[in-house]
């Protein structure tokens, strides 16, 4: 039975619903992220927003606080799901090394010498032009291809990803060309949700102070969940808020996390920077490129090929032993029939009184010169 691409996928990804959803190998960490978002929101809705439902005029205006919290949380969870389950821009592997890649920019003598080398001896780098500027790209021995500019091989997912930013363990997926905008929208929305919960919890403390004419300490004693949520959001904001600010800087300068950490653009020669406005348009206002992979397509079965060997300066395939034996038997049969026909014709042409040799004599005489030589296949 033919298998589909996701069933024979060589990367470390996890597939669900028949290859419709793709996750990284650490997709289980996504459950931790869900708990970090859902649990505080549930506490907020039960212990904080419920007490603010009738705290404003008109009487039911406080319901908006609860509705906004629920809708905003669902929006954040949808962005998290899209970021995690979306194919990030994986470049399909090559099943065999590409010899023409080795010939790129090489002289004829180097090419002739290179034909004797294996794929792991290809030049590790070559130069391509980006906006008229030469950029060095590396050869990936795992995927057997030269990585496009800004592409990198993720050691966790074991894939080459276009415009690779980083592998995020919190979402269990690589962040690359096709899901970066959703990743940024997720962390920025989570930051706003965190600010919203913190603000409403502080508002609840203020309402309790006004209702009971007490101090902040007394109000905090009446609503411990509000205090816990404020402390939680303060800590959480340091991480997700700082991450949002950092990626705002990366988008404005058109860098990836990997490029920034490696200081590729530290000398002011970032060839991808087209201005702050154009950089934001590139991320948020351009059409997402279609995936290079169709995980639900039927996988093509590769026909095993013999390895070439050097014979007389030319690459000739070495046939298998089984093929040699089969071909040898066929040639022996053809040669035997041909020699028998020639023998019969020669006997018929002679007008002598000598008795005719029968076919059985020709076949049974092991010393006959007319027998075809035995073909011994080179094994």
CSV table of C-alpha atoms in Angstrom, one decimal:
chain,number,residue,atom,x,y,z
A,1,UNK,CA,0.0,0.0,0.0
A,2,UNK,CA,1.4,3.4,-1.0
A,3,UNK,CA,2.3,5.7,1.8
A,4,UNK,CA,1.9,9.4,2.1
A,5,UNK,CA,4.7,11.9,2.5
A,6,UNK,CA,4.0,12.5,6.2
A,7,UNK,CA,4.3,8.8,6.9
A,8,UNK,CA,7.8,8.6,5.5
A,9,UNK,CA,8.9,12.0,6.5
A,10,UNK,CA,12.6,12.0,7.5
A,11,UNK,CA,12.4,15.0,9.9
A,12,UNK,CA,11.5,14.8,13.5
A,13,UNK,CA,8.1,16.5,13.2
A,14,UNK,CA,4.9,15.1,14.6
A,15,UNK,CA,1.8,14.9,12.3
A,16,UNK,CA,-1.9,14.8,13.3
A,17,UNK,CA,-5.1,14.4,11.4
A,18,UNK,CA,-3.6,12.6,8.5
A,19,UNK,CA,-0.7,15.1,7.9
A,20,UNK,CA,-3.0,18.2,8.0
A,21,UNK,CA,-1.2,19.5,11.1
A,22,UNK,CA,2.5,19.5,11.7
A,23,UNK,CA,4.3,20.1,15.0
A,24,UNK,CA,7.8,20.0,16.2
A,25,UNK,CA,9.2,17.0,18.2
A,26,UNK,CA,8.6,19.0,21.4
A,27,UNK,CA,4.9,19.6,20.8
A,28,UNK,CA,4.1,18.4,24.3
A,29,UNK,CA,5.5,21.6,25.7
A,30,UNK,CA,2.6,23.3,24.1
A,31,UNK,CA,0.4,22.0,26.9
A,32,UNK,CA,2.5,24.0,29.4
A,33,UNK,CA,2.0,27.1,27.4
A,34,UNK,CA,-1.8,26.5,27.3
A,35,UNK,CA,-1.9,26.1,31.1
A,36,UNK,CA,0.1,29.3,31.6
A,37,UNK,CA,-2.6,31.2,29.6
A,38,UNK,CA,-5.8,29.4,30.5
A,39,UNK,CA,-5.4,28.9,34.3
A,40,UNK,CA,-4.8,32.6,35.1
A,41,UNK,CA,-7.7,33.7,32.8
A,42,UNK,CA,-10.1,31.2,34.5
A,43,UNK,CA,-9.1,32.5,37.9
A,44,UNK,CA,-9.6,36.1,36.7
A,45,UNK,CA,-13.1,35.3,35.3
A,46,UNK,CA,-14.2,33.5,38.4
A,47,UNK,CA,-12.8,35.6,41.2
A,48,UNK,CA,-12.3,39.0,39.7
A,49,UNK,CA,-14.4,39.8,36.7
A,50,UNK,CA,-17.5,38.2,38.3
A,51,UNK,CA,-17.3,40.8,41.2
A,52,UNK,CA,-17.0,43.6,38.7
A,53,UNK,CA,-20.1,42.8,36.8
A,54,UNK,CA,-22.3,45.3,38.7
A,55,UNK,CA,-19.6,47.7,39.9
A,56,UNK,CA,-20.3,50.3,37.2
A,57,UNK,CA,-23.2,52.3,35.8
A,58,UNK,CA,-25.2,51.2,34.0
A,59,UNK,CA,-25.8,48.1,36.2
A,60,UNK,CA,-24.6,45.4,33.8
A,61,UNK,CA,-21.7,47.3,32.2
A,62,UNK,CA,-19.3,45.2,34.2
A,63,UNK,CA,-20.2,42.2,32.0
A,64,UNK,CA,-18.0,43.7,29.3
A,65,UNK,CA,-14.9,43.0,31.4
A,66,UNK,CA,-15.7,39.3,31.4
A,67,UNK,CA,-16.6,39.2,27.7
A,68,UNK,CA,-13.4,41.0,26.7
A,69,UNK,CA,-11.3,38.6,28.7
A,70,UNK,CA,-12.9,35.5,27.2
A,71,UNK,CA,-12.8,36.8,23.6
A,72,UNK,CA,-9.2,38.1,23.9
A,73,UNK,CA,-8.1,34.8,25.4
A,74,UNK,CA,-9.7,32.8,22.5
A,75,UNK,CA,-7.9,35.1,20.0
A,76,UNK,CA,-4.5,34.4,21.7
A,77,UNK,CA,-5.1,30.7,21.7
A,78,UNK,CA,-6.0,30.7,18.0
A,79,UNK,CA,-2.8,32.6,17.2
A,80,UNK,CA,-0.9,30.0,19.3
A,81,UNK,CA,-2.5,27.2,17.5
A,82,UNK,CA,-1.7,28.7,14.0
A,83,UNK,CA,1.9,29.3,15.0
A,84,UNK,CA,2.4,25.8,16.3
A,85,UNK,CA,0.5,23.8,13.7
A,86,UNK,CA,1.6,25.8,10.6
A,87,UNK,CA,4.4,24.5,8.4
A,88,UNK,CA,7.2,27.1,9.0
A,89,UNK,CA,8.8,27.0,5.6
A,90,UNK,CA,10.6,23.7,5.4
A,91,UNK,CA,12.7,23.1,2.3
A,92,UNK,CA,12.2,19.5,1.0
A,93,UNK,CA,15.3,17.3,1.2
A,94,UNK,CA,17.0,16.0,-1.9
A,95,UNK,CA,17.1,12.3,-2.2
A,96,UNK,CA,20.5,12.4,-3.9
A,97,UNK,CA,23.4,14.8,-4.0
A,98,UNK,CA,23.2,17.3,-6.9
A,99,UNK,CA,26.3,17.1,-9.0
A,100,UNK,CA,25.4,20.4,-10.7
A,101,UNK,CA,25.6,22.1,-7.4
A,102,UNK,CA,29.2,21.0,-7.1
A,103,UNK,CA,30.0,22.4,-10.6
A,104,UNK,CA,28.8,25.9,-9.5
A,105,UNK,CA,31.6,28.3,-10.2
A,106,UNK,CA,34.2,25.6,-10.8
A,107,UNK,CA,36.6,25.2,-13.6
A,108,UNK,CA,36.4,22.2,-16.0
A,109,UNK,CA,39.4,20.6,-14.4
A,110,UNK,CA,37.9,21.0,-10.9
A,111,UNK,CA,34.6,19.5,-12.2
A,112,UNK,CA,36.4,16.5,-13.7
A,113,UNK,CA,38.2,15.9,-10.4
A,114,UNK,CA,35.1,16.5,-8.4
A,115,UNK,CA,33.2,13.8,-10.2
A,116,UNK,CA,35.3,11.3,-8.3
A,117,UNK,CA,34.2,12.7,-5.0
A,118,UNK,CA,31.3,11.8,-2.9
A,119,UNK,CA,28.5,14.2,-1.8
A,120,UNK,CA,30.0,14.9,1.6
A,121,UNK,CA,33.1,16.3,-0.2
A,122,UNK,CA,31.1,19.1,-2.0
A,123,UNK,CA,32.3,22.6,-1.3
A,124,UNK,CA,30.7,23.6,2.0
A,125,UNK,CA,29.9,27.1,0.8
A,126,UNK,CA,29.2,29.0,-2.4
A,127,UNK,CA,28.2,32.6,-3.2
A,128,UNK,CA,24.8,33.8,-4.6
A,129,UNK,CA,23.7,37.3,-5.4
A,130,UNK,CA,21.1,39.0,-3.1
A,131,UNK,CA,20.2,42.5,-4.3
A,132,UNK,CA,23.3,42.5,-6.3
A,133,UNK,CA,25.5,41.7,-3.3
A,134,UNK,CA,27.3,38.3,-3.1
A,135,UNK,CA,26.1,36.3,-0.1
A,136,UNK,CA,27.8,33.0,1.1
A,137,UNK,CA,25.4,30.1,1.6
A,138,UNK,CA,26.3,26.7,3.1
A,139,UNK,CA,25.8,23.2,1.9
A,140,UNK,CA,23.6,21.0,4.2
A,141,UNK,CA,24.9,17.5,4.2
A,142,UNK,CA,21.7,16.2,5.9
A,143,UNK,CA,19.2,17.7,3.3
A,144,UNK,CA,21.8,17.5,0.5
A,145,UNK,CA,21.2,21.0,-0.8
A,146,UNK,CA,22.7,24.5,-0.7
A,147,UNK,CA,20.6,26.5,1.8
A,148,UNK,CA,19.0,29.6,0.4
A,149,UNK,CA,20.0,32.9,2.0
A,150,UNK,CA,18.6,33.3,5.6
A,151,UNK,CA,17.9,29.6,5.7
A,152,UNK,CA,19.2,27.4,8.5
A,153,UNK,CA,19.0,23.8,9.6
A,154,UNK,CA,17.1,23.3,12.8
A,155,UNK,CA,18.8,20.6,14.9
A,156,UNK,CA,15.6,20.0,16.9
A,157,UNK,CA,13.2,19.4,14.0
A,158,UNK,CA,16.0,18.2,11.6
A,159,UNK,CA,14.8,20.4,8.7
A,160,UNK,CA,16.1,23.3,6.7
A,161,UNK,CA,13.7,26.2,7.3
A,162,UNK,CA,13.5,29.4,5.1
A,163,UNK,CA,14.1,32.6,6.9
A,164,UNK,CA,14.8,30.7,10.1
A,165,UNK,CA,14.4,32.8,13.2
A,166,UNK,CA,14.6,30.3,16.0
A,167,UNK,CA,13.0,27.1,17.4
A,168,UNK,CA,10.5,28.1,20.1
A,169,UNK,CA,10.0,25.5,22.7
A,170,UNK,CA,7.0,27.3,24.1
A,171,UNK,CA,5.0,26.7,20.9
A,172,UNK,CA,6.8,23.5,20.0
A,173,UNK,CA,7.6,24.6,16.5
A,174,UNK,CA,10.3,26.3,14.3
A,175,UNK,CA,9.7,30.0,13.7
A,176,UNK,CA,10.4,30.8,10.0
A,177,UNK,CA,9.1,32.3,6.8
A,178,UNK,CA,5.5,31.1,6.9
A,179,UNK,CA,4.6,31.5,10.6
A,180,UNK,CA,6.7,34.4,11.9
A,181,UNK,CA,4.0,37.0,11.7
A,182,UNK,CA,1.6,34.7,13.6
A,183,UNK,CA,4.3,34.2,16.2
A,184,UNK,CA,4.7,37.9,16.7
A,185,UNK,CA,1.0,38.5,16.8
A,186,UNK,CA,0.8,35.7,19.5
A,187,UNK,CA,3.4,37.2,21.8
A,188,UNK,CA,2.2,40.7,21.4
A,189,UNK,CA,-1.5,39.7,22.0
A,190,UNK,CA,-0.4,37.7,25.1
A,191,UNK,CA,1.4,40.8,26.3
A,192,UNK,CA,-1.8,42.9,25.9
A,193,UNK,CA,-3.9,40.2,27.6
A,194,UNK,CA,-1.4,40.2,30.5
A,195,UNK,CA,-1.7,44.0,30.8
A,196,UNK,CA,-5.5,43.7,30.7
A,197,UNK,CA,-5.7,41.1,33.5
A,198,UNK,CA,-3.2,43.1,35.6
A,199,UNK,CA,-5.2,46.3,35.1
A,200,UNK,CA,-8.6,44.8,35.9
A,201,UNK,CA,-7.2,43.1,39.0
A,202,UNK,CA,-5.9,46.4,40.2
A,203,UNK,CA,-9.3,48.0,39.4
A,204,UNK,CA,-10.9,45.3,41.6
A,205,UNK,CA,-8.7,46.3,44.5
A,206,UNK,CA,-9.7,49.9,44.0
A,207,UNK,CA,-13.4,49.1,43.9
A,208,UNK,CA,-13.0,47.1,47.2
A,209,UNK,CA,-11.3,50.0,48.8
A,210,UNK,CA,-14.1,52.4,47.8
A,211,UNK,CA,-16.9,50.0,48.8
A,212,UNK,CA,-15.5,49.2,52.3
A,213,UNK,CA,-13.7,52.6,53.0
A,214,UNK,CA,-10.6,50.6,53.7
A,215,UNK,CA,-6.9,50.7,53.0
A,216,UNK,CA,-5.1,48.8,50.2
A,217,UNK,CA,-4.1,46.1,52.7
A,218,UNK,CA,-7.7,45.4,53.7
A,219,UNK,CA,-8.8,45.3,50.0
A,220,UNK,CA,-6.0,42.8,49.2
A,221,UNK,CA,-7.2,40.6,52.1
A,222,UNK,CA,-10.7,40.6,50.7
A,223,UNK,CA,-9.5,39.5,47.2
A,224,UNK,CA,-6.3,37.4,47.3
A,225,UNK,CA,-6.8,36.2,43.7
A,226,UNK,CA,-6.4,39.8,42.5
A,227,UNK,CA,-3.1,40.0,44.3
A,228,UNK,CA,-1.9,36.7,42.9
A,229,UNK,CA,-2.9,37.7,39.4
A,230,UNK,CA,-1.1,41.0,39.7
A,231,UNK,CA,2.1,39.3,40.9
A,232,UNK,CA,1.8,36.7,38.1
A,233,UNK,CA,1.3,39.3,35.4
A,234,UNK,CA,4.2,41.4,36.7
A,235,UNK,CA,6.5,38.4,36.3
A,236,UNK,CA,5.0,37.3,33.0
A,237,UNK,CA,5.4,40.8,31.5
A,238,UNK,CA,9.1,40.7,32.0
A,239,UNK,CA,9.4,37.7,29.6
A,240,UNK,CA,6.6,38.0,27.0
A,241,UNK,CA,6.7,41.8,27.0
A,242,UNK,CA,10.5,41.9,26.6
A,243,UNK,CA,10.2,39.4,23.9
A,244,UNK,CA,7.6,41.5,22.0
A,245,UNK,CA,9.9,44.6,22.3
A,246,UNK,CA,12.9,42.6,21.0
A,247,UNK,CA,11.0,41.3,18.0
A,248,UNK,CA,9.7,44.8,17.2
A,249,UNK,CA,13.3,45.8,16.9
A,250,UNK,CA,14.1,42.8,14.7
A,251,UNK,CA,11.2,43.6,12.4
A,252,UNK,CA,12.1,47.3,12.2
A,253,UNK,CA,15.7,46.4,11.1
A,254,UNK,CA,14.7,43.2,9.1
A,255,UNK,CA,16.7,40.8,11.1
A,256,UNK,CA,16.1,37.3,12.4
A,257,UNK,CA,17.0,36.2,15.9
A,258,UNK,CA,19.7,34.0,14.6
A,259,UNK,CA,21.2,36.8,12.5
A,260,UNK,CA,21.1,39.2,15.4
A,261,UNK,CA,22.8,36.8,17.8
A,262,UNK,CA,25.5,36.1,15.2
A,263,UNK,CA,25.9,39.9,14.7
A,264,UNK,CA,25.5,39.5,10.9
A,265,UNK,CA,24.1,43.0,10.7
A,266,UNK,CA,26.1,44.5,13.5
A,267,UNK,CA,28.5,46.4,11.2
A,268,UNK,CA,25.6,48.3,9.6
A,269,UNK,CA,25.7,46.4,6.3
A,270,UNK,CA,22.4,44.5,6.6
A,271,UNK,CA,21.5,44.0,2.9
A,272,UNK,CA,17.9,42.9,3.9
A,273,UNK,CA,17.0,46.2,5.6
A,274,UNK,CA,14.8,48.3,3.3
A,275,UNK,CA,13.7,50.9,5.8
A,276,UNK,CA,11.4,50.6,8.9
A,277,UNK,CA,8.2,51.0,7.0
A,278,UNK,CA,9.0,48.6,4.2
A,279,UNK,CA,10.3,46.1,6.7
A,280,UNK,CA,6.9,46.1,8.6
A,281,UNK,CA,5.1,45.8,5.3
A,282,UNK,CA,7.2,42.8,4.3
A,283,UNK,CA,6.2,41.0,7.5
A,284,UNK,CA,2.6,41.9,7.9
A,285,UNK,CA,1.2,43.0,4.5
A,286,UNK,CA,2.7,40.5,2.0
A,287,UNK,CA,1.1,37.3,0.9
A,288,UNK,CA,2.4,34.2,2.7
A,289,UNK,CA,4.3,32.0,0.3
A,290,UNK,CA,2.7,28.5,-0.3
A,291,UNK,CA,4.3,25.5,1.3
A,292,UNK,CA,6.9,23.6,-0.6
A,293,UNK,CA,5.6,20.4,0.9
A,294,UNK,CA,2.4,18.4,0.3
A,295,UNK,CA,2.4,16.1,3.3
A,296,UNK,CA,-0.8,14.3,2.2
A,297,UNK,CA,0.5,13.5,-1.3
A,298,UNK,CA,1.5,9.9,-2.1
A,299,UNK,CA,5.2,9.4,-1.5
A,300,UNK,CA,7.2,8.4,-4.6
A,301,UNK,CA,9.1,5.2,-4.2
A,302,UNK,CA,12.7,5.5,-5.2
A,303,UNK,CA,14.2,2.9,-7.5
A,304,UNK,CA,17.5,1.7,-6.1
A,305,UNK,CA,20.3,2.6,-8.5
A,306,UNK,CA,23.8,1.0,-8.7
A,307,UNK,CA,26.7,3.1,-7.7
A,308,UNK,CA,28.9,4.3,-10.5
A,309,UNK,CA,32.6,3.3,-10.7
A,310,UNK,CA,35.4,4.7,-12.7
A,311,UNK,CA,36.0,2.8,-15.9
A,312,UNK,CA,38.3,4.2,-18.6
A,313,UNK,CA,37.7,7.8,-17.5
A,314,UNK,CA,33.9,7.4,-17.8
A,315,UNK,CA,31.2,6.7,-15.2
A,316,UNK,CA,29.5,3.4,-16.0
A,317,UNK,CA,27.0,1.7,-13.8
A,318,UNK,CA,27.9,-1.6,-12.3
A,319,UNK,CA,25.0,-4.0,-12.7
A,320,UNK,CA,23.9,-6.2,-9.9
A,321,UNK,CA,25.0,-9.8,-9.6
A,322,UNK,CA,21.5,-11.1,-10.2
A,323,UNK,CA,21.2,-9.1,-13.4
A,324,UNK,CA,24.6,-10.4,-14.5
A,325,UNK,CA,23.5,-14.0,-14.1
A,326,UNK,CA,20.2,-13.4,-15.8
A,327,UNK,CA,21.8,-11.6,-18.8
A,328,UNK,CA,24.5,-14.4,-19.0
A,329,UNK,CA,21.8,-17.1,-19.3
A,330,UNK,CA,20.0,-15.2,-22.0
A,331,UNK,CA,23.1,-14.6,-24.0
A,332,UNK,CA,24.1,-18.2,-23.7
A,333,UNK,CA,20.8,-19.4,-25.0
A,334,UNK,CA,20.8,-17.0,-27.9
A,335,UNK,CA,24.4,-17.9,-28.8
A,336,UNK,CA,23.7,-21.6,-28.6
A,337,UNK,CA,20.7,-21.4,-30.9
A,338,UNK,CA,22.6,-19.3,-33.4
A,339,UNK,CA,25.5,-21.8,-33.5
A,340,UNK,CA,23.1,-24.7,-33.9
A,341,UNK,CA,21.5,-23.0,-36.9
A,342,UNK,CA,24.8,-22.3,-38.5
A,343,UNK,CA,25.8,-26.0,-37.9
A,344,UNK,CA,22.7,-27.3,-39.6
A,345,UNK,CA,23.1,-25.0,-42.5
A,346,UNK,CA,26.7,-26.1,-42.9
A,347,UNK,CA,25.8,-29.8,-42.9
A,348,UNK,CA,23.0,-29.3,-45.4
A,349,UNK,CA,25.4,-27.5,-47.8
A,350,UNK,CA,27.7,-30.5,-47.8
A,351,UNK,CA,27.0,-33.1,-50.4
A,352,UNK,CA,29.0,-35.9,-48.9
A,353,UNK,CA,28.2,-39.4,-47.9
A,354,UNK,CA,29.1,-38.8,-44.3
A,355,UNK,CA,26.1,-39.3,-41.9
A,356,UNK,CA,24.5,-36.1,-40.7
A,357,UNK,CA,25.1,-35.0,-37.2
A,358,UNK,CA,21.9,-34.7,-35.2
A,359,UNK,CA,21.0,-31.9,-33.0
A,360,UNK,CA,21.4,-34.1,-30.0
A,361,UNK,CA,25.0,-34.9,-31.0
A,362,UNK,CA,25.8,-31.2,-31.3
A,363,UNK,CA,24.3,-30.5,-28.0
A,364,UNK,CA,25.7,-33.6,-26.2
A,365,UNK,CA,29.3,-33.3,-27.5
A,366,UNK,CA,31.1,-31.2,-25.0
A,367,UNK,CA,34.2,-30.9,-27.2
A,368,UNK,CA,32.3,-29.4,-30.1
A,369,UNK,CA,33.7,-26.2,-31.4
A,370,UNK,CA,30.2,-25.0,-32.3
A,371,UNK,CA,29.1,-24.7,-28.7
A,372,UNK,CA,28.8,-21.1,-27.5
A,373,UNK,CA,31.3,-20.2,-24.9
A,374,UNK,CA,30.1,-20.0,-21.4
A,375,UNK,CA,29.6,-16.4,-20.3
A,376,UNK,CA,30.8,-15.8,-16.8
A,377,UNK,CA,29.4,-12.7,-15.3
A,378,UNK,CA,31.8,-10.4,-13.6
A,379,UNK,CA,30.7,-10.5,-10.1
